[in-house]
């Protein structure tokens, strides 16, 4: 599970971290707002298809189980998407490639998360979520490091990270066998009306799940505001070209690995040990917000490095322990885990769709001819992520 999610994130997040920014700059120099539109379109794709594919996964009957066909199919489509983006010669084609990437790699990731809900005991949720959280944070770092030596070849820039996704997902499928789902009994027949109803649920019926959804939504909205224009932020604050930024991001990412390990693995294991999730989630949000504030006012590499370390600790802790918290409060685990995980996906896909479109508005306020207002953008992001940490305190069934 840990290796599979590491592979998916190497393949899937590397484009967000650097590859898409480089490609946008090649196709439309000086028009970085196109990156926000591309990322927003991809997130909208996931938002529209996530619950549907989750429902289909819950109902799939094969000798390989319910999740494996979607993991394998998503991985294959993900590879196709990387080739499309590599050869894209216009913004619309690049956007189409990213939408396919969200659909493919996103579905592979959804299948892996559903496998956790199906098979992971409560006593191991914090530990496994911590290890997976660590893997998902170092995945982009590994991808960016590899991208730094592949800037001259668009195909390899996108495809090399994808190889890791293919290899590790196949290892999961081969060595972590899922039980056959041929005997699965489904009471209601699938219809358009039923599918439409699966996109919604009664928040009052599952209050703790709803509070967790809102906390995740707020945190990832702030996170997306903070990370969408990272490459452009670094280039502006450090006075380097966009091509040189890959090396800077890779260096910061390498330093942040230890911080992410402390946040993800430390937070995950600690939450299982003390049997408490909420205080750790709140602490992680506080640390992340502090890191953003530091970066908001930074104009040299040393200060940016301090902010980056703090955000790494915060992201690691929040992503790991909040995932364990989600598995604790997930409704109808045995029959509808895929559906509710698809609904949970809205908490990240909506921010990923909306935040890149909203971020340019903050960047434009008080902007100069040489620098956009990254300070305002990062301060707003800090406030939203902190609010996400506070909301989790409303959950009643988990400490």
Short mmCIF file of C-alpha atoms in Angstrom, two decimals:
data_model
loop_
_atom_site.label_atom_id
_atom_site.label_comp_id
_atom_site.label_asym_id
_atom_site.label_seq_id
_atom_site.Cartn_x
_atom_site.Cartn_y
_atom_site.Cartn_z
CA UNK A 1 0.00 0.00 0.00
CA UNK A 2 2.75 2.42 0.94
CA UNK A 3 4.77 1.71 -2.21
CA UNK A 4 1.70 1.86 -4.46
CA UNK A 5 0.67 5.27 -3.18
CA UNK A 6 4.28 6.44 -3.42
CA UNK A 7 4.30 5.46 -7.09
CA UNK A 8 0.99 7.16 -7.83
CA UNK A 9 2.13 10.40 -6.22
CA UNK A 10 5.46 10.39 -8.05
CA UNK A 11 3.55 10.07 -11.32
CA UNK A 12 0.60 12.27 -10.42
CA UNK A 13 1.96 15.17 -8.38
CA UNK A 14 5.21 15.79 -10.25
CA UNK A 15 3.27 17.59 -13.03
CA UNK A 16 1.69 19.89 -10.42
CA UNK A 17 5.04 20.55 -8.75
CA UNK A 18 7.05 21.44 -11.86
CA UNK A 19 6.28 19.65 -15.16
CA UNK A 20 3.03 21.48 -15.95
CA UNK A 21 4.55 24.85 -15.06
CA UNK A 22 7.47 24.20 -17.44
CA UNK A 23 5.09 23.07 -20.19
CA UNK A 24 2.79 26.07 -19.74
CA UNK A 25 5.78 28.38 -19.93
CA UNK A 26 6.91 26.69 -23.17
CA UNK A 27 3.50 26.95 -24.82
CA UNK A 28 2.41 30.37 -23.49
CA UNK A 29 5.34 32.29 -21.95
CA UNK A 30 4.37 34.84 -19.31
CA UNK A 31 0.79 33.55 -18.98
CA UNK A 32 1.04 31.51 -15.79
CA UNK A 33 -2.68 31.97 -15.10
CA UNK A 34 -3.19 29.14 -17.61
CA UNK A 35 -1.73 26.76 -15.03
CA UNK A 36 -4.59 27.59 -12.68
CA UNK A 37 -7.18 26.96 -15.40
CA UNK A 38 -5.61 23.59 -16.26
CA UNK A 39 -5.48 22.43 -12.65
CA UNK A 40 -9.03 23.63 -12.06
CA UNK A 41 -10.37 21.70 -15.07
CA UNK A 42 -8.67 18.53 -13.86
CA UNK A 43 -10.16 18.82 -10.40
CA UNK A 44 -13.61 19.44 -11.87
CA UNK A 45 -13.24 16.16 -13.77
CA UNK A 46 -12.62 14.24 -10.54
CA UNK A 47 -15.45 16.02 -8.79
CA UNK A 48 -17.94 14.94 -11.46
CA UNK A 49 -16.76 11.33 -11.80
CA UNK A 50 -15.50 10.39 -8.31
CA UNK A 51 -18.71 9.18 -6.62
CA UNK A 52 -19.88 7.43 -9.81
CA UNK A 53 -16.67 5.43 -10.09
CA UNK A 54 -16.79 4.78 -6.34
CA UNK A 55 -20.29 3.31 -6.65
CA UNK A 56 -19.21 1.16 -9.60
CA UNK A 57 -16.21 -0.03 -7.61
CA UNK A 58 -18.43 -0.99 -4.66
CA UNK A 59 -20.59 -3.07 -7.03
CA UNK A 60 -17.87 -4.70 -9.15
CA UNK A 61 -17.92 -8.51 -9.23
CA UNK A 62 -14.68 -10.16 -10.38
CA UNK A 63 -12.39 -12.92 -9.20
CA UNK A 64 -9.78 -10.20 -8.60
CA UNK A 65 -12.04 -8.30 -6.22
CA UNK A 66 -13.75 -4.90 -6.37
CA UNK A 67 -10.78 -2.53 -6.33
CA UNK A 68 -8.10 -4.17 -8.51
CA UNK A 69 -9.80 -3.52 -11.90
CA UNK A 70 -10.01 0.19 -11.10
CA UNK A 71 -6.42 0.38 -9.87
CA UNK A 72 -5.11 -1.31 -13.03
CA UNK A 73 -7.41 0.61 -15.39
CA UNK A 74 -6.63 3.93 -13.73
CA UNK A 75 -2.89 3.29 -13.96
CA UNK A 76 -3.15 2.53 -17.69
CA UNK A 77 -5.15 5.68 -18.39
CA UNK A 78 -2.69 7.64 -16.27
CA UNK A 79 0.21 6.60 -18.50
CA UNK A 80 -1.74 7.68 -21.60
CA UNK A 81 -2.37 11.07 -20.00
CA UNK A 82 1.34 11.65 -19.41
CA UNK A 83 2.09 11.04 -23.09
CA UNK A 84 -0.67 13.45 -24.12
CA UNK A 85 0.74 16.19 -21.86
CA UNK A 86 4.29 15.57 -23.05
CA UNK A 87 3.34 16.10 -26.70
CA UNK A 88 0.80 18.89 -26.11
CA UNK A 89 1.39 21.92 -28.31
CA UNK A 90 -1.48 24.07 -27.04
CA UNK A 91 -3.12 24.91 -23.71
CA UNK A 92 -6.40 23.05 -24.56
CA UNK A 93 -4.50 19.82 -25.37
CA UNK A 94 -2.43 20.17 -22.20
CA UNK A 95 -5.65 20.70 -20.25
CA UNK A 96 -7.18 17.56 -21.79
CA UNK A 97 -4.09 15.58 -20.81
CA UNK A 98 -4.32 16.77 -17.21
CA UNK A 99 -8.03 15.90 -17.07
CA UNK A 100 -7.15 12.37 -18.21
CA UNK A 101 -4.42 12.26 -15.55
CA UNK A 102 -6.90 13.22 -12.84
CA UNK A 103 -9.31 10.56 -14.09
CA UNK A 104 -6.67 7.83 -14.42
CA UNK A 105 -4.24 8.33 -11.55
CA UNK A 106 -7.08 9.67 -9.40
CA UNK A 107 -9.01 6.44 -9.85
CA UNK A 108 -5.95 4.32 -9.08
CA UNK A 109 -5.54 6.30 -5.86
CA UNK A 110 -9.24 5.95 -5.05
CA UNK A 111 -8.95 2.18 -5.44
CA UNK A 112 -6.01 2.09 -3.05
CA UNK A 113 -7.85 4.21 -0.47
CA UNK A 114 -10.93 1.99 -0.76
CA UNK A 115 -8.68 -1.02 -0.12
CA UNK A 116 -7.63 0.61 3.15
CA UNK A 117 -11.26 1.11 4.16
CA UNK A 118 -12.06 -2.51 3.23
CA UNK A 119 -9.17 -4.24 4.94
CA UNK A 120 -7.36 -2.05 7.49
CA UNK A 121 -8.14 -2.65 11.21
CA UNK A 122 -8.70 0.37 13.44
CA UNK A 123 -5.57 -0.30 15.49
CA UNK A 124 -3.36 0.16 12.40
CA UNK A 125 -5.08 3.13 10.72
CA UNK A 126 -2.81 5.78 12.22
CA UNK A 127 0.37 3.81 11.50
CA UNK A 128 -0.49 2.95 7.90
CA UNK A 129 -1.89 6.43 7.23
CA UNK A 130 1.33 7.87 8.64
CA UNK A 131 3.51 5.73 6.39
CA UNK A 132 1.29 6.44 3.38
CA UNK A 133 1.27 10.15 4.23
CA UNK A 134 5.05 10.13 4.31
CA UNK A 135 5.17 8.30 0.97
CA UNK A 136 2.77 10.73 -0.68
CA UNK A 137 4.85 13.69 0.46
CA UNK A 138 8.22 12.40 -0.68
CA UNK A 139 6.73 11.19 -3.97
CA UNK A 140 6.66 14.67 -5.53
CA UNK A 141 10.16 15.35 -4.19
CA UNK A 142 11.48 12.27 -5.96
CA UNK A 143 9.60 13.34 -9.07
CA UNK A 144 11.00 16.88 -8.99
CA UNK A 145 14.53 15.58 -8.47
CA UNK A 146 14.13 13.35 -11.52
CA UNK A 147 12.57 16.23 -13.47
CA UNK A 148 15.61 18.42 -12.83
CA UNK A 149 17.72 16.25 -15.15
CA UNK A 150 15.00 15.82 -17.79
CA UNK A 151 14.12 19.43 -18.62
CA UNK A 152 15.36 19.07 -22.19
CA UNK A 153 13.04 16.16 -23.06
CA UNK A 154 9.30 16.73 -22.63
CA UNK A 155 8.37 13.07 -23.03
CA UNK A 156 10.80 11.84 -20.37
CA UNK A 157 9.90 14.78 -18.11
CA UNK A 158 6.36 13.39 -17.82
CA UNK A 159 6.87 9.68 -18.49
CA UNK A 160 9.77 8.79 -16.17
CA UNK A 161 7.77 9.62 -13.00
CA UNK A 162 4.91 7.60 -14.50
CA UNK A 163 7.04 4.45 -14.62
CA UNK A 164 7.20 4.44 -10.83
CA UNK A 165 3.40 4.59 -10.67
CA UNK A 166 3.04 1.62 -13.00
CA UNK A 167 5.63 -0.55 -11.26
CA UNK A 168 4.49 0.04 -7.69
CA UNK A 169 0.76 -0.27 -8.46
CA UNK A 170 1.37 -3.59 -10.20
CA UNK A 171 3.39 -4.80 -7.21
CA UNK A 172 0.44 -3.99 -4.94
CA UNK A 173 -1.98 -5.86 -7.21
CA UNK A 174 0.30 -8.91 -7.46
CA UNK A 175 1.38 -9.25 -3.82
CA UNK A 176 -1.60 -7.88 -1.88
CA UNK A 177 -4.30 -10.14 -3.19
CA UNK A 178 -7.91 -9.03 -2.79
CA UNK A 179 -10.63 -11.60 -2.18
CA UNK A 180 -13.03 -12.41 -5.00
CA UNK A 181 -16.16 -10.28 -5.13
CA UNK A 182 -18.16 -12.65 -7.39
CA UNK A 183 -20.48 -13.55 -4.51
CA UNK A 184 -21.26 -9.89 -3.80
CA UNK A 185 -24.98 -9.28 -3.33
CA UNK A 186 -26.40 -5.86 -4.27
CA UNK A 187 -30.01 -5.23 -3.31
CA UNK A 188 -30.88 -2.19 -5.46
CA UNK A 189 -30.54 -2.13 -9.25
CA UNK A 190 -28.25 0.51 -10.72
CA UNK A 191 -30.05 3.35 -12.52
CA UNK A 192 -29.42 6.98 -13.44
CA UNK A 193 -31.62 8.09 -10.58
CA UNK A 194 -29.76 5.87 -8.12
CA UNK A 195 -26.38 7.08 -9.38
CA UNK A 196 -27.46 10.72 -8.99
CA UNK A 197 -28.59 10.02 -5.43
CA UNK A 198 -25.18 8.55 -4.56
CA UNK A 199 -23.56 11.96 -5.07
CA UNK A 200 -25.46 13.26 -2.04
CA UNK A 201 -26.12 12.15 1.52
CA UNK A 202 -27.84 13.52 4.62
CA UNK A 203 -25.19 15.41 6.63
CA UNK A 204 -27.31 15.11 9.78
CA UNK A 205 -27.29 11.33 9.50
CA UNK A 206 -23.49 11.22 9.56
CA UNK A 207 -22.47 14.35 11.46
CA UNK A 208 -18.91 13.34 12.30
CA UNK A 209 -18.21 12.39 8.70
CA UNK A 210 -19.56 15.80 7.66
CA UNK A 211 -17.32 17.71 10.09
CA UNK A 212 -14.32 15.74 8.90
CA UNK A 213 -15.28 16.53 5.30
CA UNK A 214 -15.46 20.26 6.06
CA UNK A 215 -12.13 20.24 7.93
CA UNK A 216 -10.44 18.50 5.01
CA UNK A 217 -12.07 20.90 2.53
CA UNK A 218 -10.79 23.98 4.35
CA UNK A 219 -7.28 22.62 4.85
CA UNK A 220 -6.87 21.57 1.24
CA UNK A 221 -8.34 24.82 -0.02
CA UNK A 222 -5.65 26.72 1.85
CA UNK A 223 -3.01 24.19 0.79
CA UNK A 224 -3.96 24.56 -2.89
CA UNK A 225 -3.86 28.35 -2.64
CA UNK A 226 -0.36 27.96 -1.22
CA UNK A 227 1.04 25.41 -3.67
CA UNK A 228 -0.53 26.14 -7.07
CA UNK A 229 2.00 28.82 -8.01
CA UNK A 230 4.97 27.49 -6.03
CA UNK A 231 7.32 27.43 -9.03
CA UNK A 232 6.41 31.01 -9.99
CA UNK A 233 6.64 32.15 -6.34
CA UNK A 234 10.13 30.72 -5.99
CA UNK A 235 11.30 32.25 -9.25
CA UNK A 236 9.95 35.66 -8.23
CA UNK A 237 11.29 35.73 -4.67
CA UNK A 238 14.71 34.26 -5.48
CA UNK A 239 15.26 36.07 -8.76
CA UNK A 240 15.92 32.93 -10.82
CA UNK A 241 14.45 31.57 -14.05
CA UNK A 242 11.61 29.05 -14.05
CA UNK A 243 13.95 26.38 -15.41
CA UNK A 244 16.31 26.91 -12.45
CA UNK A 245 13.47 26.60 -9.96
CA UNK A 246 13.32 22.80 -10.31
CA UNK A 247 16.70 22.52 -8.60
CA UNK A 248 15.63 24.87 -5.79
CA UNK A 249 12.35 23.02 -5.21
CA UNK A 250 14.18 19.68 -5.24
CA UNK A 251 16.69 20.95 -2.67
CA UNK A 252 13.94 22.24 -0.37
CA UNK A 253 12.00 19.03 -0.89
CA UNK A 254 14.99 16.93 0.04
CA UNK A 255 15.47 18.90 3.26
CA UNK A 256 11.75 18.61 3.96
CA UNK A 257 11.77 14.81 3.82
CA UNK A 258 12.86 14.54 7.46
CA UNK A 259 10.23 17.09 8.49
CA UNK A 260 7.52 15.24 6.58
CA UNK A 261 8.63 11.98 8.19
CA UNK A 262 8.29 13.55 11.64
CA UNK A 263 4.83 14.88 10.85
CA UNK A 264 3.37 11.88 9.02
CA UNK A 265 4.92 8.87 10.71
CA UNK A 266 5.26 10.55 14.11
CA UNK A 267 1.71 11.87 14.06
CA UNK A 268 0.22 8.64 12.73
CA UNK A 269 1.96 6.35 15.20
CA UNK A 270 1.27 8.75 18.07
CA UNK A 271 -2.44 8.91 17.26
CA UNK A 272 -2.68 5.09 17.45
CA UNK A 273 -0.61 5.03 20.64
CA UNK A 274 -2.62 7.61 22.59
CA UNK A 275 -5.87 6.82 20.75
CA UNK A 276 -6.47 10.47 19.97
CA UNK A 277 -6.70 12.03 16.50
CA UNK A 278 -8.18 15.53 16.85
CA UNK A 279 -5.41 17.28 18.85
CA UNK A 280 -2.78 16.06 16.40
CA UNK A 281 -4.80 17.22 13.39
CA UNK A 282 -5.21 20.68 14.96
CA UNK A 283 -1.52 20.90 15.83
CA UNK A 284 -0.59 19.95 12.27
CA UNK A 285 -2.84 22.70 10.87
CA UNK A 286 -1.25 25.25 13.24
CA UNK A 287 2.27 24.27 12.19
CA UNK A 288 1.38 24.37 8.51
CA UNK A 289 -0.23 27.82 8.84
CA UNK A 290 2.87 29.10 10.66
CA UNK A 291 5.05 27.87 7.81
CA UNK A 292 2.93 29.67 5.21
CA UNK A 293 3.16 32.92 7.18
CA UNK A 294 6.95 32.63 7.29
CA UNK A 295 7.07 32.07 3.52
CA UNK A 296 4.68 34.94 2.88
CA UNK A 297 7.28 37.46 4.01
CA UNK A 298 10.40 35.60 2.84
CA UNK A 299 12.70 37.00 0.17
CA UNK A 300 15.75 34.79 0.60
CA UNK A 301 16.34 31.05 0.47
CA UNK A 302 17.10 30.57 4.19
CA UNK A 303 13.76 32.01 5.35
CA UNK A 304 11.88 30.15 2.63
CA UNK A 305 13.62 26.99 3.86
CA UNK A 306 12.35 27.52 7.42
CA UNK A 307 8.80 28.03 6.15
CA UNK A 308 9.11 24.98 3.91
CA UNK A 309 10.19 22.74 6.81
CA UNK A 310 7.23 23.89 8.92
CA UNK A 311 4.77 23.29 6.10
CA UNK A 312 6.26 19.84 5.52
CA UNK A 313 5.68 18.90 9.16
CA UNK A 314 2.13 20.26 8.98
CA UNK A 315 1.19 18.55 5.72
CA UNK A 316 2.63 15.25 6.88
CA UNK A 317 0.80 15.32 10.19
CA UNK A 318 -2.52 16.49 8.82
CA UNK A 319 -2.65 14.17 5.79
CA UNK A 320 -1.77 11.11 7.87
CA UNK A 321 -3.89 11.59 10.97
CA UNK A 322 -6.87 13.09 9.15
CA UNK A 323 -6.88 10.04 6.86
CA UNK A 324 -6.99 7.76 9.91
CA UNK A 325 -9.75 9.95 11.34
CA UNK A 326 -11.68 9.63 8.08
CA UNK A 327 -11.48 5.83 8.23
CA UNK A 328 -12.75 6.01 11.83
CA UNK A 329 -15.88 7.97 10.87
CA UNK A 330 -16.48 6.61 7.34
CA UNK A 331 -20.13 5.50 7.02
CA UNK A 332 -21.23 2.11 5.66
CA UNK A 333 -17.69 0.73 5.30
CA UNK A 334 -18.74 -2.78 4.24
CA UNK A 335 -21.12 -1.81 1.47
CA UNK A 336 -20.47 1.77 0.36
CA UNK A 337 -16.86 2.61 1.19
CA UNK A 338 -16.10 3.59 -2.41
CA UNK A 339 -19.12 5.87 -2.59
CA UNK A 340 -18.30 7.79 0.60
CA UNK A 341 -14.63 8.00 -0.30
CA UNK A 342 -15.79 9.47 -3.61
CA UNK A 343 -17.82 12.05 -1.70
CA UNK A 344 -14.77 12.69 0.48
CA UNK A 345 -12.90 13.35 -2.75
CA UNK A 346 -15.04 16.47 -3.17
CA UNK A 347 -13.24 17.90 -0.14
CA UNK A 348 -10.00 17.93 -2.14
CA UNK A 349 -11.23 18.18 -5.74
CA UNK A 350 -13.41 21.26 -5.15
CA UNK A 351 -10.50 23.19 -3.61
CA UNK A 352 -8.21 22.00 -6.40
CA UNK A 353 -10.75 23.24 -8.93
CA UNK A 354 -11.70 26.52 -7.24
CA UNK A 355 -8.52 27.67 -5.50
CA UNK A 356 -6.38 27.96 -8.68
CA UNK A 357 -9.13 30.12 -10.20
CA UNK A 358 -9.44 32.31 -7.09
CA UNK A 359 -5.72 32.63 -6.38
CA UNK A 360 -5.03 35.05 -9.29
CA UNK A 361 -7.52 37.50 -7.74
CA UNK A 362 -5.39 37.76 -4.59
CA UNK A 363 -2.19 37.86 -6.64
CA UNK A 364 -3.51 40.85 -8.58
CA UNK A 365 -4.36 42.97 -5.51
CA UNK A 366 -1.57 45.49 -5.06
CA UNK A 367 0.62 43.70 -7.61
CA UNK A 368 3.50 45.56 -9.24
CA UNK A 369 5.02 45.26 -12.67
CA UNK A 370 7.70 42.92 -11.33
CA UNK A 371 5.94 40.92 -8.59
CA UNK A 372 2.46 39.64 -7.87
CA UNK A 373 1.03 39.78 -4.34
CA UNK A 374 2.15 36.39 -3.05
CA UNK A 375 2.19 37.76 0.52
CA UNK A 376 -1.58 38.30 0.56
CA UNK A 377 -2.24 34.96 -1.12
CA UNK A 378 -0.17 33.06 1.44
CA UNK A 379 -1.72 34.86 4.43
CA UNK A 380 -5.22 34.01 3.23
CA UNK A 381 -4.11 30.40 2.74
CA UNK A 382 -2.75 30.28 6.31
CA UNK A 383 -6.04 31.48 7.78
CA UNK A 384 -8.12 28.94 5.86
CA UNK A 385 -5.91 25.98 6.80
CA UNK A 386 -5.99 26.97 10.46
CA UNK A 387 -9.79 27.09 10.34
CA UNK A 388 -9.75 23.56 8.94
CA UNK A 389 -7.82 22.38 11.97
CA UNK A 390 -10.32 24.00 14.33
CA UNK A 391 -13.36 22.47 12.64
CA UNK A 392 -12.17 18.93 13.37
CA UNK A 393 -12.80 19.60 17.08
CA UNK A 394 -16.55 19.33 16.36
CA UNK A 395 -16.24 15.58 15.78
CA UNK A 396 -17.79 13.68 18.73
CA UNK A 397 -17.23 9.95 18.15
CA UNK A 398 -13.43 10.10 17.95
CA UNK A 399 -11.11 11.70 20.52
#
